[in-house]
Amino acid sequence: MIYKARSGQASYGEAIGILLLDCFTPFIPGDVANATTYCFPVRFQKVEGLTTKRALGKDRTAFELLHTAAEELVSQGVRAITGDCGFLAIHQRSLAAVLDVPVFLSSLLQIPFIFSILGRDQKVGIITADSKSLDETLLEAAGVRSGERLVIRGMEDRENFSKAVIQETGFLDSEKVKMEALSVAREMVEEEQNVRAILLECSCLPPYARAIQKAIELPVFDYVTMINYVHSALVKESFEGKIRSEA
């Protein structure tokens, strides 16, 4: 097989490109922005100037910053673009319209799929970085037409999460944040017994998904489930083996 180099491309083999906020948070294993989270190579690109505050504020004026960073990822050979904040859903349609590769910016894009696998009266629980900012505008941008079957709980008032992710102190106590996330999940399912699946909106929450699932015994979706799913569509496995044929 003969391979041809692509002008300007520095490395090869990363199918997934991940746009990162311009923030000051340690990204632990399991976080979307930690390379060890994946069993395949990914390429990261920081969006200079797109801060956590601007993302949570659904700042539409940040689109050009996002677009420029996404184009850089595409120029380096990625075949799909995602992000590391569920609130980037506000830019989903605009960015998908100008790129030639699939775009799946927000973990919230999984909500219609989760609805489809649940009973009509069952609900999806969302644990988000900021419940005050996760509104109908953002849900609509993610393709969710109604919030009637959603139960939303936020981490913004949990001390350790807020310090690490929202205030960006530069430190993260993973054990304390895990306990805070567990507390939010337990309170949700105790108060809303029709919740039959959980979605973790924030890209910092997947490290705690296993503990949450073990505690509440429900399906838990997050950014990593979405990224793994899209990667499996972009990079298909070959299957080898034998079956016994009848004589």
Coordinates of N, CA and C in Angstrom, one line a residue:
M1 N 0.8 -1.2 0.0 CA 0.0 0.0 0.0 C 0.9 1.2 0.0
I2 N 0.5 2.2 -0.8 CA 1.2 3.5 -0.9 C 0.5 4.6 -0.1
Y3 N 1.1 5.3 0.8 CA 0.5 6.4 1.5 C 1.0 7.7 1.1
K4 N 0.2 8.7 1.1 CA 0.5 10.0 0.6 C 0.5 11.0 1.8
A5 N 1.5 11.8 2.0 CA 1.5 12.7 3.1 C 0.6 13.9 2.8
R6 N 0.0 14.4 3.9 CA -0.9 15.5 3.8 C -0.2 16.8 4.2
S7 N -0.2 17.8 3.4 CA 0.5 19.0 3.6 C 0.1 19.7 4.9
G8 N 1.1 20.0 5.8 CA 0.8 20.7 7.0 C 0.4 19.8 8.2
Q9 N 0.2 18.5 7.9 CA -0.3 17.6 9.0 C 0.9 17.1 9.8
A10 N 0.9 17.2 11.1 CA 2.0 16.9 12.0 C 2.1 15.5 12.4
S11 N 0.9 14.9 12.6 CA 0.8 13.5 13.0 C -0.5 12.8 12.5
Y12 N -0.6 11.5 12.6 CA -1.7 10.8 11.9 C -2.3 9.8 12.9
G13 N -3.6 9.5 12.6 CA -4.2 8.4 13.4 C -5.2 8.8 14.4
E14 N -5.4 10.2 14.6 CA -6.4 10.6 15.6 C -7.7 10.9 14.9
A15 N -8.7 10.0 15.1 CA -10.0 10.2 14.4 C -10.9 11.2 15.1
I16 N -10.7 11.3 16.4 CA -11.5 12.3 17.2 C -10.7 13.5 17.6
G17 N -11.2 14.7 17.3 CA -10.7 15.9 17.7 C -11.5 16.5 18.8
I18 N -10.9 17.0 19.9 CA -11.6 17.5 21.1 C -11.2 18.9 21.3
L19 N -12.2 19.8 21.3 CA -12.1 21.2 21.6 C -12.1 21.4 23.1
L20 N -11.1 22.1 23.7 CA -11.0 22.3 25.1 C -11.3 23.8 25.5
L21 N -12.0 24.0 26.5 CA -12.2 25.3 27.0 C -10.8 25.9 27.5
D22 N -10.7 27.2 27.5 CA -9.5 27.9 28.0 C -9.7 28.0 29.5
C23 N -9.3 27.0 30.3 CA -9.6 27.0 31.7 C -8.4 26.5 32.5
F24 N -8.5 26.5 33.8 CA -7.4 26.2 34.7 C -7.9 25.1 35.7
T25 N -8.0 23.9 35.2 CA -8.5 22.8 36.0 C -7.7 21.5 35.7
P26 N -7.3 20.8 36.8 CA -6.6 19.5 36.5 C -7.5 18.5 35.9
F27 N -7.1 17.9 34.9 CA -7.9 16.9 34.2 C -7.5 15.5 34.6
I28 N -8.2 14.8 35.4 CA -7.8 13.5 35.9 C -8.2 12.4 35.0
P29 N -7.7 11.2 35.1 CA -8.1 10.1 34.2 C -9.6 9.9 34.3
G30 N -10.2 9.8 33.1 CA -11.7 9.7 33.0 C -12.3 11.0 32.6
D31 N -11.6 12.1 32.8 CA -12.0 13.4 32.3 C -11.8 13.4 30.7
V32 N -12.7 14.1 30.1 CA -12.6 14.2 28.6 C -11.3 14.8 28.2
A33 N -10.7 15.6 28.9 CA -9.4 16.3 28.5 C -8.2 15.5 29.0
N34 N -8.3 14.3 29.4 CA -7.2 13.5 29.8 C -7.0 12.4 28.8
A35 N -5.9 12.3 28.1 CA -5.7 11.3 27.0 C -5.8 9.9 27.5
T36 N -5.5 9.6 28.8 CA -5.6 8.2 29.2 C -7.0 7.7 29.4
T37 N -8.0 8.6 29.2 CA -9.4 8.2 29.3 C -9.7 7.3 28.1
Y38 N -9.0 7.3 27.0 CA -9.4 6.6 25.8 C -8.5 5.5 25.5
C39 N -9.1 4.5 24.8 CA -8.3 3.3 24.4 C -7.9 3.5 22.9
F40 N -7.9 4.8 22.4 CA -7.5 5.1 21.1 C -7.0 6.5 21.1
P41 N -6.1 6.9 20.2 CA -5.5 8.2 20.2 C -6.6 9.3 19.9
V42 N -6.5 10.5 20.5 CA -7.3 11.6 20.3 C -6.4 12.8 20.1
R43 N -6.9 13.9 19.5 CA -6.2 15.1 19.4 C -6.9 16.2 20.1
F44 N -6.2 17.0 20.9 CA -6.8 18.1 21.6 C -6.4 19.4 21.0
Q45 N -7.4 20.4 21.1 CA -7.1 21.8 20.7 C -7.8 22.7 21.7
K46 N -7.0 23.5 22.4 CA -7.6 24.5 23.3 C -8.2 25.7 22.5
V47 N -9.4 26.1 22.9 CA -10.0 27.3 22.2 C -9.6 28.5 23.0
E48 N -8.6 29.2 22.6 CA -8.1 30.3 23.3 C -9.2 31.4 23.4
G49 N -9.4 31.8 24.7 CA -10.4 32.9 24.9 C -11.8 32.3 25.3
L50 N -12.1 31.1 25.0 CA -13.4 30.5 25.3 C -13.3 29.9 26.8
T51 N -13.6 30.8 27.7 CA -13.5 30.4 29.1 C -14.7 29.7 29.6
T52 N -14.5 29.1 30.8 CA -15.7 28.4 31.4 C -16.8 29.3 31.7
K53 N -16.5 30.6 32.1 CA -17.6 31.5 32.3 C -18.3 31.8 31.0
R54 N -17.6 32.0 29.9 CA -18.3 32.2 28.6 C -19.1 31.0 28.2
A55 N -18.6 29.8 28.4 CA -19.3 28.6 28.0 C -20.6 28.5 28.8
L56 N -20.5 28.6 30.2 CA -21.7 28.4 31.0 C -22.7 29.6 30.7
G57 N -22.2 30.7 30.3 CA -23.1 31.8 30.0 C -23.7 31.7 28.6
K58 N -23.4 30.6 27.8 CA -23.9 30.4 26.5 C -23.6 31.6 25.6
D59 N -22.4 32.0 25.6 CA -21.9 33.2 24.9 C -21.8 32.9 23.4
R60 N -22.8 33.3 22.6 CA -22.7 33.0 21.2 C -21.6 33.8 20.4
T61 N -21.1 34.8 21.0 CA -20.0 35.6 20.3 C -18.7 34.8 20.3
A62 N -18.7 33.7 21.1 CA -17.4 32.8 21.1 C -17.4 31.9 19.9
F63 N -18.4 32.0 19.0 CA -18.4 31.0 17.9 C -17.2 31.0 17.0
E64 N -16.7 32.2 16.6 CA -15.6 32.3 15.7 C -14.3 31.7 16.4
L65 N -14.1 31.8 17.7 CA -13.0 31.2 18.3 C -13.1 29.7 18.2
L66 N -14.3 29.2 18.4 CA -14.6 27.7 18.3 C -14.3 27.2 16.9
H67 N -14.8 28.0 16.0 CA -14.7 27.6 14.5 C -13.2 27.6 14.1
T68 N -12.4 28.6 14.5 CA -11.0 28.6 14.2 C -10.3 27.4 14.7
A69 N -10.6 27.0 16.0 CA -9.9 25.9 16.6 C -10.4 24.6 16.0
A70 N -11.6 24.5 15.6 CA -12.1 23.3 14.9 C -11.5 23.1 13.6
E71 N -11.3 24.2 12.8 CA -10.7 24.1 11.5 C -9.2 23.6 11.7
E72 N -8.6 24.0 12.7 CA -7.2 23.5 12.9 C -7.2 22.0 13.2
L73 N -8.2 21.5 13.9 CA -8.2 20.1 14.1 C -8.5 19.3 12.8
V74 N -9.4 19.9 12.0 CA -9.7 19.2 10.7 C -8.5 19.2 9.9
S75 N -7.7 20.3 9.9 CA -6.5 20.4 9.1 C -5.4 19.4 9.5
Q76 N -5.6 18.9 10.7 CA -4.6 17.9 11.2 C -5.2 16.5 11.1
G77 N -6.3 16.3 10.4 CA -6.7 15.0 10.0 C -7.8 14.4 10.8
V78 N -8.3 15.0 11.8 CA -9.4 14.4 12.6 C -10.6 14.2 11.7
R79 N -11.5 13.2 12.1 CA -12.6 12.9 11.2 C -13.9 13.2 12.0
A80 N -13.9 13.7 13.2 CA -15.1 14.2 13.9 C -14.6 15.1 15.0
I81 N -15.5 16.1 15.4 CA -15.2 17.1 16.4 C -16.1 17.0 17.5
T82 N -15.6 17.0 18.7 CA -16.4 17.1 19.9 C -15.8 18.2 20.8
G83 N -16.4 18.3 22.0 CA -15.9 19.3 23.0 C -15.7 18.8 24.4
D84 N -15.6 19.7 25.3 CA -15.4 19.3 26.7 C -16.3 20.1 27.6
C85 N -17.5 20.6 27.1 CA -18.4 21.2 28.0 C -19.8 21.1 27.3
G86 N -20.8 20.5 28.1 CA -22.1 20.3 27.5 C -22.8 21.6 27.0
F87 N -22.4 22.7 27.6 CA -23.0 24.0 27.2 C -22.6 24.4 25.8
L88 N -21.6 23.7 25.2 CA -21.2 24.0 23.8 C -22.3 23.7 22.8
A89 N -23.4 23.0 23.3 CA -24.5 22.7 22.5 C -25.1 24.0 21.8
I90 N -24.9 25.1 22.4 CA -25.4 26.4 21.8 C -24.8 26.6 20.5
H91 N -23.6 26.0 20.2 CA -22.9 26.2 18.9 C -23.0 25.0 18.0
Q92 N -23.7 24.0 18.4 CA -23.8 22.7 17.7 C -24.2 22.9 16.2
R93 N -25.3 23.5 16.0 CA -25.8 23.6 14.6 C -24.9 24.5 13.8
S94 N -24.5 25.6 14.3 CA -23.6 26.5 13.6 C -22.3 25.9 13.2
L95 N -21.7 25.2 14.1 CA -20.4 24.6 13.7 C -20.6 23.4 12.8
A96 N -21.6 22.6 13.0 CA -21.9 21.5 12.0 C -22.1 22.0 10.6
A97 N -22.7 23.2 10.5 CA -23.0 23.7 9.2 C -21.8 24.2 8.4
V98 N -20.7 24.4 9.1 CA -19.5 25.0 8.4 C -18.3 24.0 8.3
L99 N -18.5 22.8 8.9 CA -17.4 21.8 8.8 C -17.8 20.7 7.9
D100 N -16.8 20.0 7.4 CA -17.0 18.9 6.5 C -16.9 17.5 7.2
V101 N -16.8 17.6 8.6 CA -16.7 16.4 9.4 C -17.9 16.4 10.4
P102 N -18.3 15.3 10.9 CA -19.3 15.2 11.9 C -18.9 16.0 13.2
V103 N -19.9 16.7 13.8 CA -19.7 17.5 14.9 C -20.7 17.0 16.0
F104 N -20.1 16.8 17.2 CA -21.0 16.4 18.3 C -20.4 17.1 19.6
L105 N -20.7 18.4 19.7 CA -20.1 19.2 20.7 C -20.5 18.9 22.1
S106 N -21.7 18.5 22.3 CA -22.3 18.4 23.7 C -22.8 17.0 24.1
S107 N -22.5 16.6 25.3 CA -23.0 15.4 25.9 C -24.5 15.4 25.9
L108 N -25.2 16.5 25.9 CA -26.6 16.6 25.9 C -27.3 16.1 24.6
L109 N -26.5 15.9 23.6 CA -27.0 15.4 22.3 C -27.5 13.9 22.5
Q110 N -27.1 13.3 23.6 CA -27.6 11.9 23.8 C -29.0 11.8 24.4
I111 N -29.6 12.9 24.8 CA -30.9 12.9 25.4 C -31.9 12.3 24.6
P112 N -32.1 12.7 23.3 CA -33.2 12.1 22.5 C -33.0 10.5 22.4
F113 N -31.8 10.1 22.3 CA -31.5 8.6 22.2 C -31.9 8.0 23.5
I114 N -31.6 8.6 24.6 CA -31.9 8.0 25.9 C -33.4 7.9 26.1
F115 N -34.1 9.0 25.7 CA -35.6 9.0 25.8 C -36.1 7.8 25.0
S116 N -35.5 7.5 23.8 CA -36.1 6.5 22.9 C -36.0 5.1 23.5
I117 N -35.1 4.9 24.5 CA -34.9 3.5 25.0 C -35.6 3.4 26.4
L118 N -36.3 4.4 26.8 CA -37.0 4.4 28.1 C -38.5 4.3 27.8
G119 N -39.3 3.9 28.8 CA -40.7 4.0 28.7 C -41.2 5.4 28.7
R120 N -42.5 5.6 28.2 CA -43.0 6.9 28.0 C -43.1 7.7 29.2
D121 N -43.3 7.1 30.4 CA -43.4 7.9 31.6 C -42.1 7.9 32.4
Q122 N -41.1 7.4 31.9 CA -39.8 7.4 32.6 C -39.0 8.6 32.2
K123 N -38.2 9.0 33.2 CA -37.4 10.3 33.0 C -35.9 10.1 32.9
V124 N -35.3 11.1 32.4 CA -33.8 11.2 32.4 C -33.3 12.2 33.4
G125 N -32.4 11.8 34.2 CA -31.8 12.7 35.2 C -30.5 13.3 34.7
I126 N -30.4 14.6 34.7 CA -29.2 15.2 34.2 C -28.5 15.8 35.4
I127 N -27.2 15.5 35.6 CA -26.3 16.1 36.6 C -25.4 17.1 35.8
T128 N -25.6 18.3 36.1 CA -24.9 19.4 35.3 C -24.0 20.2 36.2
A129 N -23.0 20.9 35.5 CA -22.1 21.8 36.3 C -22.9 23.0 36.8
D130 N -23.9 23.4 36.1 CA -24.7 24.6 36.5 C -26.1 24.5 36.1
S131 N -27.0 24.1 37.1 CA -28.4 23.9 36.7 C -29.1 25.2 36.4
K132 N -28.6 26.3 36.9 CA -29.2 27.6 36.6 C -29.1 28.0 35.2
S133 N -28.0 27.5 34.5 CA -27.7 27.9 33.1 C -28.3 26.9 32.1
L134 N -28.6 25.7 32.6 CA -29.1 24.7 31.7 C -30.6 24.9 31.5
D135 N -30.9 25.7 30.5 CA -32.3 26.1 30.3 C -32.8 25.5 29.0
E136 N -34.1 26.0 28.6 CA -34.7 25.5 27.4 C -34.0 25.9 26.2
T137 N -33.3 27.0 26.2 CA -32.5 27.4 25.0 C -31.4 26.4 24.7
L138 N -30.7 26.0 25.7 CA -29.7 25.0 25.6 C -30.2 23.6 25.2
L139 N -31.3 23.2 25.8 CA -31.9 21.9 25.4 C -32.4 21.9 24.0
E140 N -33.0 23.0 23.6 CA -33.5 23.1 22.2 C -32.3 23.0 21.2
A141 N -31.2 23.6 21.6 CA -30.0 23.6 20.7 C -29.5 22.1 20.6
A142 N -29.7 21.3 21.6 CA -29.3 19.9 21.6 C -30.3 19.0 21.0
G143 N -31.4 19.6 20.5 CA -32.4 18.7 19.9 C -33.4 18.2 20.8
V144 N -33.5 18.7 22.0 CA -34.5 18.3 23.0 C -35.7 19.3 23.0
R145 N -36.9 18.7 22.6 CA -38.0 19.6 22.4 C -38.8 19.9 23.6
S146 N -38.7 19.1 24.6 CA -39.5 19.3 25.9 C -38.7 18.8 27.1
G147 N -38.7 19.6 28.1 CA -38.1 19.2 29.3 C -38.9 18.5 30.3
E148 N -40.1 18.1 29.9 CA -41.1 17.4 30.8 C -40.5 16.1 31.4
R149 N -39.7 15.4 30.6 CA -39.2 14.1 31.1 C -37.8 14.2 31.6
L150 N -37.4 15.5 32.0 CA -36.0 15.7 32.5 C -36.1 16.1 33.9
V151 N -35.1 15.6 34.7 CA -34.9 16.0 36.0 C -33.5 16.6 36.1
I152 N -33.3 17.8 36.4 CA -32.0 18.5 36.3 C -31.5 18.9 37.7
R153 N -30.3 18.4 38.0 CA -29.7 18.8 39.3 C -28.3 19.3 39.0
G154 N -27.9 20.3 39.8 CA -26.6 20.9 39.5 C -25.5 20.7 40.6
M155 N -24.3 20.9 40.1 CA -23.1 20.7 41.0 C -22.6 22.1 41.5
E156 N -23.2 23.2 41.0 CA -22.7 24.5 41.2 C -22.6 24.9 42.7
D157 N -23.5 24.3 43.6 CA -23.5 24.6 45.0 C -22.7 23.6 45.8
R158 N -22.0 22.7 45.2 CA -21.2 21.7 45.9 C -19.8 22.3 46.0
E159 N -19.3 22.5 47.2 CA -18.1 23.2 47.5 C -16.9 22.8 46.7
N160 N -16.5 21.5 46.7 CA -15.3 21.1 46.1 C -15.4 21.1 44.6
F161 N -16.5 20.7 44.0 CA -16.7 20.8 42.6 C -16.6 22.3 42.1
S162 N -17.3 23.2 42.8 CA -17.3 24.6 42.5 C -15.9 25.2 42.5
K163 N -15.2 24.9 43.5 CA -13.8 25.4 43.6 C -12.9 25.0 42.4
A164 N -13.0 23.7 42.1 CA -12.2 23.1 41.0 C -12.6 23.5 39.6
V165 N -13.9 23.4 39.4 CA -14.4 23.5 38.0 C -14.9 24.9 37.6
I166 N -15.6 25.6 38.6 CA -16.2 26.9 38.3 C -15.3 28.0 38.7
Q167 N -14.8 27.9 39.9 CA -13.9 29.0 40.4 C -12.4 28.8 39.9
E168 N -12.1 27.6 39.4 CA -10.8 27.3 38.8 C -9.6 27.7 39.8
T169 N -9.7 27.1 40.9 CA -8.6 27.3 41.9 C -7.3 26.6 41.5
G170 N -7.4 25.6 40.6 CA -6.2 24.9 40.2 C -6.0 23.6 40.9
F171 N -6.9 23.3 41.8 CA -6.8 22.0 42.6 C -8.2 21.3 42.5
L172 N -8.1 20.0 42.6 CA -9.3 19.2 42.5 C -9.1 18.0 43.5
D173 N -10.0 17.9 44.5 CA -9.9 16.7 45.4 C -10.9 15.7 44.9
S174 N -10.4 14.7 44.1 CA -11.3 13.8 43.4 C -12.2 13.0 44.3
E175 N -11.7 12.6 45.5 CA -12.6 11.9 46.4 C -13.7 12.7 46.9
K176 N -13.5 14.0 47.3 CA -14.5 14.8 47.7 C -15.5 15.2 46.6
V177 N -15.0 15.4 45.4 CA -15.9 15.7 44.3 C -16.8 14.4 44.0
K178 N -16.2 13.3 44.1 CA -17.0 12.0 43.9 C -18.1 11.9 44.9
M179 N -17.8 12.2 46.2 CA -18.9 12.1 47.2 C -20.0 13.2 46.9
E180 N -19.6 14.3 46.4 CA -20.6 15.3 46.1 C -21.5 14.9 44.9
A181 N -20.9 14.3 43.9 CA -21.6 13.8 42.7 C -22.5 12.6 43.2
L182 N -22.1 11.8 44.0 CA -22.9 10.7 44.5 C -24.1 11.2 45.3
S183 N -23.8 12.3 46.1 CA -24.9 12.8 46.9 C -26.0 13.4 46.0
V184 N -25.6 14.1 44.9 CA -26.6 14.7 44.0 C -27.4 13.6 43.3
A185 N -26.7 12.5 42.9 CA -27.4 11.4 42.2 C -28.3 10.7 43.1
R186 N -27.9 10.4 44.3 CA -28.8 9.8 45.3 C -30.1 10.6 45.6
E187 N -29.8 11.9 45.8 CA -31.0 12.8 46.1 C -31.9 12.8 44.9
M188 N -31.4 12.8 43.7 CA -32.3 12.9 42.6 C -33.2 11.7 42.5
V189 N -32.6 10.5 42.6 CA -33.4 9.3 42.4 C -34.4 9.0 43.6
E190 N -34.0 9.5 44.7 CA -34.9 9.4 45.9 C -36.1 10.4 45.7
E191 N -35.9 11.5 45.2 CA -37.0 12.5 45.0 C -37.8 12.3 43.8
E192 N -37.2 11.7 42.7 CA -37.8 11.4 41.5 C -37.7 10.0 41.1
Q193 N -38.6 9.1 41.5 CA -38.4 7.7 41.3 C -38.7 7.3 39.9
N194 N -39.2 8.1 39.1 CA -39.4 7.8 37.6 C -38.1 8.0 36.8
V195 N -37.0 8.5 37.4 CA -35.7 8.6 36.7 C -35.2 7.2 36.5
R196 N -35.0 6.9 35.2 CA -34.5 5.6 34.9 C -33.2 5.5 34.2
A197 N -32.6 6.7 34.0 CA -31.2 6.8 33.4 C -30.7 8.2 33.8
I198 N -29.3 8.2 33.9 CA -28.6 9.4 34.3 C -27.7 9.9 33.1
L199 N -27.7 11.2 32.9 CA -26.7 11.8 32.0 C -25.9 12.8 32.7
L200 N -24.6 12.6 32.7 CA -23.6 13.5 33.3 C -23.2 14.6 32.2
E201 N -23.7 15.8 32.3 CA -23.5 16.8 31.3 C -22.0 17.2 31.3
C202 N -21.4 17.4 32.5 CA -20.1 18.0 32.6 C -19.0 17.1 32.2
S203 N -18.0 17.5 31.5 CA -16.9 16.7 31.0 C -16.0 16.3 32.2
C204 N -16.1 16.9 33.3 CA -15.3 16.6 34.5 C -15.9 15.5 35.3
L205 N -17.1 15.0 35.0 CA -17.9 14.1 35.8 C -17.7 12.6 35.4
P206 N -17.3 12.2 34.2 CA -17.1 10.8 33.9 C -16.2 10.0 34.8
P207 N -15.2 10.6 35.5 CA -14.4 9.8 36.4 C -15.3 9.2 37.5
Y208 N -16.4 9.8 37.8 CA -17.3 9.3 38.9 C -18.5 8.5 38.4
A209 N -18.6 8.2 37.1 CA -19.7 7.5 36.6 C -19.9 6.1 37.1
R210 N -18.8 5.4 37.3 CA -18.8 4.1 37.8 C -19.4 4.0 39.2
A211 N -18.9 5.0 40.1 CA -19.4 5.0 41.4 C -20.9 5.4 41.5
I212 N -21.3 6.3 40.6 CA -22.7 6.7 40.6 C -23.5 5.5 40.1
Q213 N -23.1 4.8 39.1 CA -23.9 3.6 38.6 C -24.0 2.6 39.7
K214 N -22.9 2.3 40.4 CA -22.9 1.3 41.5 C -23.9 1.7 42.6
A215 N -24.0 3.0 42.9 CA -24.8 3.5 43.9 C -26.3 3.5 43.6
I216 N -26.6 3.8 42.4 CA -28.1 4.0 42.1 C -28.6 2.9 41.1
E217 N -27.7 2.1 40.6 CA -28.0 0.9 39.7 C -28.9 1.3 38.5
L218 N -28.5 2.4 37.8 CA -29.1 2.8 36.6 C -28.1 3.0 35.5
P219 N -28.5 3.0 34.2 CA -27.6 3.4 33.2 C -27.1 4.8 33.4
V220 N -25.8 5.0 33.1 CA -25.2 6.3 33.3 C -24.5 6.7 32.0
F221 N -24.9 7.7 31.3 CA -24.4 8.2 30.1 C -23.5 9.5 30.4
D222 N -22.5 9.7 29.6 CA -21.7 10.9 29.8 C -21.0 11.2 28.5
Y223 N -20.0 12.2 28.5 CA -19.3 12.5 27.3 C -18.5 11.3 26.8
V224 N -17.9 10.5 27.7 CA -17.1 9.4 27.2 C -17.9 8.3 26.5
T225 N -19.1 8.1 27.0 CA -20.0 7.1 26.2 C -20.2 7.6 24.8
M226 N -20.4 8.9 24.7 CA -20.7 9.5 23.4 C -19.5 9.5 22.5
I227 N -18.3 9.8 23.0 CA -17.1 9.8 22.2 C -16.8 8.4 21.8
N228 N -16.9 7.4 22.7 CA -16.6 6.1 22.3 C -17.5 5.6 21.2
Y229 N -18.8 6.0 21.3 CA -19.8 5.5 20.3 C -19.5 6.1 18.9
V230 N -19.2 7.4 18.9 CA -18.8 8.0 17.6 C -17.5 7.4 17.0
H231 N -16.6 7.2 17.9 CA -15.3 6.6 17.4 C -15.6 5.2 16.8
S232 N -16.5 4.4 17.4 CA -16.7 3.1 16.9 C -17.4 3.1 15.5
A233 N -18.0 4.3 15.2 CA -18.6 4.4 13.9 C -17.6 4.9 12.9
L234 N -16.6 5.6 13.3 CA -15.5 6.1 12.4 C -14.4 5.1 12.2
V235 N -14.1 4.3 13.1 CA -13.0 3.3 13.0 C -13.6 1.9 13.3
K236 N -14.0 1.2 12.3 CA -14.6 -0.1 12.4 C -13.6 -1.1 12.7
E237 N -13.9 -2.1 13.5 CA -13.1 -3.2 13.8 C -13.2 -4.3 12.7
S238 N -12.2 -5.0 12.5 CA -12.3 -6.2 11.7 C -12.5 -7.4 12.6
F239 N -13.3 -8.3 12.1 CA -13.6 -9.5 12.9 C -13.0 -10.7 12.2
E240 N -12.4 -11.5 13.1 CA -11.8 -12.7 12.6 C -12.2 -13.9 13.5
G241 N -12.3 -15.0 13.0 CA -12.6 -16.2 13.8 C -13.1 -17.3 12.9
K242 N -13.6 -18.3 13.5 CA -14.1 -19.5 12.8 C -15.5 -19.9 13.3
I243 N -16.3 -20.3 12.4 CA -17.5 -21.0 12.8 C -17.5 -22.4 12.2
R244 N -18.2 -23.3 12.9 CA -18.2 -24.6 12.4 C -19.2 -24.8 11.4
S245 N -18.8 -25.3 10.3 CA -19.8 -25.6 9.2 C -20.3 -27.0 9.3
E246 N -21.5 -27.2 9.0 CA -22.1 -28.5 9.0 C -21.8 -29.3 7.8
A247 N -21.5 -30.6 7.9 CA -21.1 -31.4 6.8 C -22.4 -31.7 6.0

